[in-house]
């Protein structure tokens, strides 16, 4: 439990640092920057309520776990509305394991995602619904055992301009994580559902 708390403090600290860095850029850029337009950079982080459901041999377990997670993200607008993002995440799951499920060891997950998205304009300069694809790499560590695999899914929600250069994001996402051992016939991993609120800066 002590290790679990320590890791969450580290994840929270990383998210805070990202947020502070984003805020430090705000005063040095033009006040005319419009969100969701070409050339805009978005930096921030999110706090999410997440539900993980283990999958063994293609079958979902009835025993899941819910947990708070922290994830920093950065994105660049290649064109109006079109954003290419990169996201990371650290999750610590006590008491379940996709490597040795009978023992119930805790898990540390590290996620790295490419996150292309489209931000819709609605006629409002403060509200931007968005959809986002997620594909990337997830590394899993459980009591000395390691595994990794490809994860994919999607996220959707709305970004709200609170004040100039500052956004709040409300979103939900669903991700399929796969950690198939060699020779496995069916999928092993997690189904990951989360709902979160994030704060980010744009410039």
mmCIF file of C-alpha atoms in Angstrom:
data_model
loop_
_atom_site.group_PDB
_atom_site.id
_atom_site.type_symbol
_atom_site.label_atom_id
_atom_site.label_comp_id
_atom_site.label_asym_id
_atom_site.label_seq_id
_atom_site.Cartn_x
_atom_site.Cartn_y
_atom_site.Cartn_z
ATOM 1 C CA UNK A 1 0.000 0.000 0.000
ATOM 2 C CA UNK A 2 2.869 2.382 0.795
ATOM 3 C CA UNK A 3 4.381 1.829 -2.656
ATOM 4 C CA UNK A 4 0.955 2.378 -4.222
ATOM 5 C CA UNK A 5 0.579 5.737 -2.460
ATOM 6 C CA UNK A 6 4.128 6.798 -3.359
ATOM 7 C CA UNK A 7 3.558 6.065 -7.063
ATOM 8 C CA UNK A 8 0.338 8.076 -7.056
ATOM 9 C CA UNK A 9 2.158 11.005 -5.469
ATOM 10 C CA UNK A 10 4.740 10.833 -8.258
ATOM 11 C CA UNK A 11 2.024 10.718 -10.936
ATOM 12 C CA UNK A 12 0.218 13.646 -9.335
ATOM 13 C CA UNK A 13 3.464 15.630 -9.147
ATOM 14 C CA UNK A 14 4.155 15.012 -12.851
ATOM 15 C CA UNK A 15 0.666 16.247 -13.756
ATOM 16 C CA UNK A 16 1.127 19.369 -11.624
ATOM 17 C CA UNK A 17 4.480 20.130 -13.241
ATOM 18 C CA UNK A 18 2.971 19.809 -16.728
ATOM 19 C CA UNK A 19 0.176 22.158 -15.715
ATOM 20 C CA UNK A 20 2.623 24.703 -14.293
ATOM 21 C CA UNK A 21 4.735 24.558 -17.443
ATOM 22 C CA UNK A 22 1.656 25.179 -19.547
ATOM 23 C CA UNK A 23 0.730 28.143 -17.386
ATOM 24 C CA UNK A 24 4.222 29.601 -17.596
ATOM 25 C CA UNK A 25 3.911 29.927 -21.384
ATOM 26 C CA UNK A 26 0.672 31.868 -21.319
ATOM 27 C CA UNK A 27 1.921 35.423 -20.661
ATOM 28 C CA UNK A 28 4.642 35.273 -23.342
ATOM 29 C CA UNK A 29 2.333 34.645 -26.311
ATOM 30 C CA UNK A 30 -0.034 36.809 -28.267
ATOM 31 C CA UNK A 31 -3.447 37.438 -26.779
ATOM 32 C CA UNK A 32 -4.932 36.915 -30.278
ATOM 33 C CA UNK A 33 -4.327 33.135 -30.278
ATOM 34 C CA UNK A 34 -7.576 31.290 -31.050
ATOM 35 C CA UNK A 35 -8.031 27.751 -29.825
ATOM 36 C CA UNK A 36 -8.410 24.941 -32.403
ATOM 37 C CA UNK A 37 -6.657 26.895 -35.158
ATOM 38 C CA UNK A 38 -3.542 25.946 -37.111
ATOM 39 C CA UNK A 39 -0.282 26.305 -35.192
ATOM 40 C CA UNK A 40 -1.813 26.214 -31.693
ATOM 41 C CA UNK A 41 -0.049 24.075 -29.080
ATOM 42 C CA UNK A 42 -2.025 22.542 -26.211
ATOM 43 C CA UNK A 43 -0.308 21.277 -23.041
ATOM 44 C CA UNK A 44 -2.109 19.908 -20.023
ATOM 45 C CA UNK A 45 -3.120 16.968 -17.912
ATOM 46 C CA UNK A 46 -6.219 15.112 -16.756
ATOM 47 C CA UNK A 47 -7.483 13.411 -13.620
ATOM 48 C CA UNK A 48 -9.707 10.449 -14.493
ATOM 49 C CA UNK A 49 -11.948 7.980 -12.698
ATOM 50 C CA UNK A 50 -11.077 4.700 -14.375
ATOM 51 C CA UNK A 51 -12.528 1.199 -14.425
ATOM 52 C CA UNK A 52 -10.309 -1.732 -15.440
ATOM 53 C CA UNK A 53 -11.796 -5.121 -16.349
ATOM 54 C CA UNK A 54 -9.299 -7.998 -16.721
ATOM 55 C CA UNK A 55 -9.619 -10.216 -19.821
ATOM 56 C CA UNK A 56 -8.236 -13.792 -19.703
ATOM 57 C CA UNK A 57 -8.349 -16.052 -22.773
ATOM 58 C CA UNK A 58 -10.838 -13.762 -24.447
ATOM 59 C CA UNK A 59 -13.277 -13.730 -21.492
ATOM 60 C CA UNK A 60 -13.954 -10.633 -19.398
ATOM 61 C CA UNK A 61 -13.693 -11.082 -15.650
ATOM 62 C CA UNK A 62 -16.551 -10.121 -13.366
ATOM 63 C CA UNK A 63 -14.025 -8.630 -10.953
ATOM 64 C CA UNK A 64 -12.881 -5.159 -12.010
ATOM 65 C CA UNK A 65 -11.293 -2.291 -10.146
ATOM 66 C CA UNK A 66 -11.882 1.452 -10.119
ATOM 67 C CA UNK A 67 -9.116 3.950 -9.528
ATOM 68 C CA UNK A 68 -8.070 7.568 -10.035
ATOM 69 C CA UNK A 69 -5.356 8.085 -12.677
ATOM 70 C CA UNK A 70 -3.282 11.066 -13.830
ATOM 71 C CA UNK A 71 -2.164 11.656 -17.410
ATOM 72 C CA UNK A 72 -0.269 14.575 -19.048
ATOM 73 C CA UNK A 73 -0.809 15.302 -22.756
ATOM 74 C CA UNK A 74 0.529 17.608 -25.476
ATOM 75 C CA UNK A 75 -1.021 18.396 -28.857
ATOM 76 C CA UNK A 76 -0.283 20.485 -31.955
ATOM 77 C CA UNK A 77 -2.886 21.736 -34.462
ATOM 78 C CA UNK A 78 -1.792 20.759 -37.962
ATOM 79 C CA UNK A 79 -4.797 22.641 -39.347
ATOM 80 C CA UNK A 80 -7.967 24.273 -38.079
ATOM 81 C CA UNK A 81 -9.672 21.659 -35.924
ATOM 82 C CA UNK A 82 -7.128 18.903 -36.649
ATOM 83 C CA UNK A 83 -4.850 18.136 -33.688
ATOM 84 C CA UNK A 84 -2.071 15.568 -33.356
ATOM 85 C CA UNK A 85 -1.556 14.703 -29.721
ATOM 86 C CA UNK A 86 0.713 12.520 -27.626
ATOM 87 C CA UNK A 87 -0.427 11.236 -24.258
ATOM 88 C CA UNK A 88 1.146 9.355 -21.374
ATOM 89 C CA UNK A 89 -0.370 7.755 -18.332
ATOM 90 C CA UNK A 90 0.650 5.986 -15.151
ATOM 91 C CA UNK A 91 -1.837 3.674 -13.460
ATOM 92 C CA UNK A 92 -1.323 1.515 -10.389
ATOM 93 C CA UNK A 93 -3.783 -1.303 -9.811
ATOM 94 C CA UNK A 94 -3.544 -3.070 -6.461
ATOM 95 C CA UNK A 95 -4.708 -6.621 -6.035
ATOM 96 C CA UNK A 96 -5.190 -7.874 -9.615
ATOM 97 C CA UNK A 97 -2.823 -9.200 -12.255
ATOM 98 C CA UNK A 98 -3.137 -10.273 -15.871
ATOM 99 C CA UNK A 99 0.194 -12.100 -15.617
ATOM 100 C CA UNK A 100 -0.528 -14.212 -12.535
ATOM 101 C CA UNK A 101 -4.266 -13.755 -11.815
ATOM 102 C CA UNK A 102 -4.415 -16.464 -9.132
ATOM 103 C CA UNK A 103 -1.901 -14.627 -6.970
ATOM 104 C CA UNK A 104 -3.551 -11.235 -7.378
ATOM 105 C CA UNK A 105 -0.348 -9.174 -7.517
ATOM 106 C CA UNK A 106 -0.542 -5.429 -8.030
ATOM 107 C CA UNK A 107 0.125 -3.904 -11.451
ATOM 108 C CA UNK A 108 1.902 -0.806 -12.688
ATOM 109 C CA UNK A 109 0.857 0.334 -16.183
ATOM 110 C CA UNK A 110 2.743 2.862 -18.282
ATOM 111 C CA UNK A 111 0.920 4.089 -21.396
ATOM 112 C CA UNK A 112 2.192 6.042 -24.417
ATOM 113 C CA UNK A 113 -0.359 7.036 -27.068
ATOM 114 C CA UNK A 114 -0.536 8.820 -30.375
ATOM 115 C CA UNK A 115 -3.811 10.731 -30.242
ATOM 116 C CA UNK A 116 -5.048 12.345 -33.483
ATOM 117 C CA UNK A 117 -8.274 14.276 -32.949
ATOM 118 C CA UNK A 118 -10.763 16.661 -34.494
ATOM 119 C CA UNK A 119 -12.140 19.621 -32.558
ATOM 120 C CA UNK A 120 -15.518 20.814 -33.859
ATOM 121 C CA UNK A 121 -16.482 24.466 -34.106
ATOM 122 C CA UNK A 122 -20.051 25.188 -33.006
ATOM 123 C CA UNK A 123 -20.281 28.919 -33.622
ATOM 124 C CA UNK A 124 -19.124 29.458 -30.052
ATOM 125 C CA UNK A 125 -15.591 30.650 -29.301
ATOM 126 C CA UNK A 126 -15.597 28.882 -25.934
ATOM 127 C CA UNK A 127 -17.042 25.380 -26.537
ATOM 128 C CA UNK A 128 -15.352 22.736 -28.710
ATOM 129 C CA UNK A 129 -16.706 19.153 -28.845
ATOM 130 C CA UNK A 130 -14.013 16.695 -29.944
ATOM 131 C CA UNK A 131 -13.378 13.093 -30.925
ATOM 132 C CA UNK A 132 -9.974 11.436 -30.588
ATOM 133 C CA UNK A 133 -8.434 8.161 -31.696
ATOM 134 C CA UNK A 134 -5.883 6.453 -29.442
ATOM 135 C CA UNK A 135 -3.262 3.918 -30.440
ATOM 136 C CA UNK A 136 -0.037 3.146 -28.671
ATOM 137 C CA UNK A 137 2.092 1.039 -26.405
ATOM 138 C CA UNK A 138 1.352 -0.162 -22.881
ATOM 139 C CA UNK A 139 3.966 -1.629 -20.564
ATOM 140 C CA UNK A 140 2.864 -3.715 -17.585
ATOM 141 C CA UNK A 141 4.880 -4.682 -14.521
ATOM 142 C CA UNK A 142 3.613 -7.070 -11.859
ATOM 143 C CA UNK A 143 5.773 -8.369 -9.004
ATOM 144 C CA UNK A 144 8.895 -8.635 -11.162
ATOM 145 C CA UNK A 145 7.107 -9.926 -14.255
ATOM 146 C CA UNK A 146 6.832 -7.691 -17.301
ATOM 147 C CA UNK A 147 4.623 -7.637 -20.374
ATOM 148 C CA UNK A 148 3.790 -5.175 -23.115
ATOM 149 C CA UNK A 149 1.449 -4.793 -26.026
ATOM 150 C CA UNK A 150 -0.514 -2.553 -28.332
ATOM 151 C CA UNK A 151 -3.478 -0.589 -26.974
ATOM 152 C CA UNK A 152 -6.147 1.183 -28.969
ATOM 153 C CA UNK A 153 -9.425 2.961 -28.406
ATOM 154 C CA UNK A 154 -11.050 6.368 -28.492
ATOM 155 C CA UNK A 155 -11.951 9.417 -26.461
ATOM 156 C CA UNK A 156 -14.640 12.039 -26.832
ATOM 157 C CA UNK A 157 -15.935 15.023 -24.949
ATOM 158 C CA UNK A 158 -15.900 18.788 -24.900
ATOM 159 C CA UNK A 159 -13.198 21.426 -24.364
ATOM 160 C CA UNK A 160 -14.310 24.674 -22.736
ATOM 161 C CA UNK A 161 -12.289 27.894 -22.829
ATOM 162 C CA UNK A 162 -12.429 29.161 -19.230
ATOM 163 C CA UNK A 163 -10.340 32.262 -19.918
ATOM 164 C CA UNK A 164 -7.983 33.081 -22.756
ATOM 165 C CA UNK A 165 -5.222 30.443 -22.989
ATOM 166 C CA UNK A 166 -6.865 28.173 -20.383
ATOM 167 C CA UNK A 167 -9.096 25.156 -21.157
ATOM 168 C CA UNK A 168 -11.136 22.675 -19.163
ATOM 169 C CA UNK A 169 -11.733 19.290 -20.812
ATOM 170 C CA UNK A 170 -14.531 16.906 -19.824
ATOM 171 C CA UNK A 171 -14.213 13.533 -21.538
ATOM 172 C CA UNK A 172 -14.746 9.801 -21.544
ATOM 173 C CA UNK A 173 -12.546 7.149 -23.137
ATOM 174 C CA UNK A 174 -12.519 3.412 -23.781
ATOM 175 C CA UNK A 175 -9.298 1.498 -24.462
ATOM 176 C CA UNK A 176 -8.534 -2.148 -25.198
ATOM 177 C CA UNK A 177 -5.157 -3.232 -23.788
ATOM 178 C CA UNK A 178 -3.645 -6.502 -24.997
ATOM 179 C CA UNK A 179 -0.859 -8.508 -23.337
ATOM 180 C CA UNK A 180 -0.865 -11.829 -25.164
ATOM 181 C CA UNK A 181 1.787 -14.304 -24.020
ATOM 182 C CA UNK A 182 3.540 -16.268 -26.748
ATOM 183 C CA UNK A 183 1.293 -18.977 -28.135
ATOM 184 C CA UNK A 184 -1.939 -17.549 -26.687
ATOM 185 C CA UNK A 185 -5.035 -18.272 -28.768
ATOM 186 C CA UNK A 186 -7.264 -15.630 -27.167
ATOM 187 C CA UNK A 187 -6.816 -12.043 -25.997
ATOM 188 C CA UNK A 188 -5.427 -11.301 -22.531
ATOM 189 C CA UNK A 189 -5.304 -7.817 -21.047
ATOM 190 C CA UNK A 190 -7.711 -5.141 -19.857
ATOM 191 C CA UNK A 191 -10.766 -3.255 -21.011
ATOM 192 C CA UNK A 192 -10.289 0.280 -19.724
ATOM 193 C CA UNK A 193 -13.128 2.787 -19.282
ATOM 194 C CA UNK A 194 -12.539 6.235 -17.801
ATOM 195 C CA UNK A 195 -14.236 9.576 -17.281
ATOM 196 C CA UNK A 196 -12.148 12.596 -16.455
ATOM 197 C CA UNK A 197 -11.663 16.317 -16.148
ATOM 198 C CA UNK A 198 -8.518 18.026 -17.373
ATOM 199 C CA UNK A 199 -6.954 21.463 -17.378
ATOM 200 C CA UNK A 200 -4.658 22.615 -20.177
ATOM 201 C CA UNK A 201 -3.070 25.740 -21.568
ATOM 202 C CA UNK A 202 -2.898 26.694 -25.253
ATOM 203 C CA UNK A 203 -0.678 29.180 -27.040
#
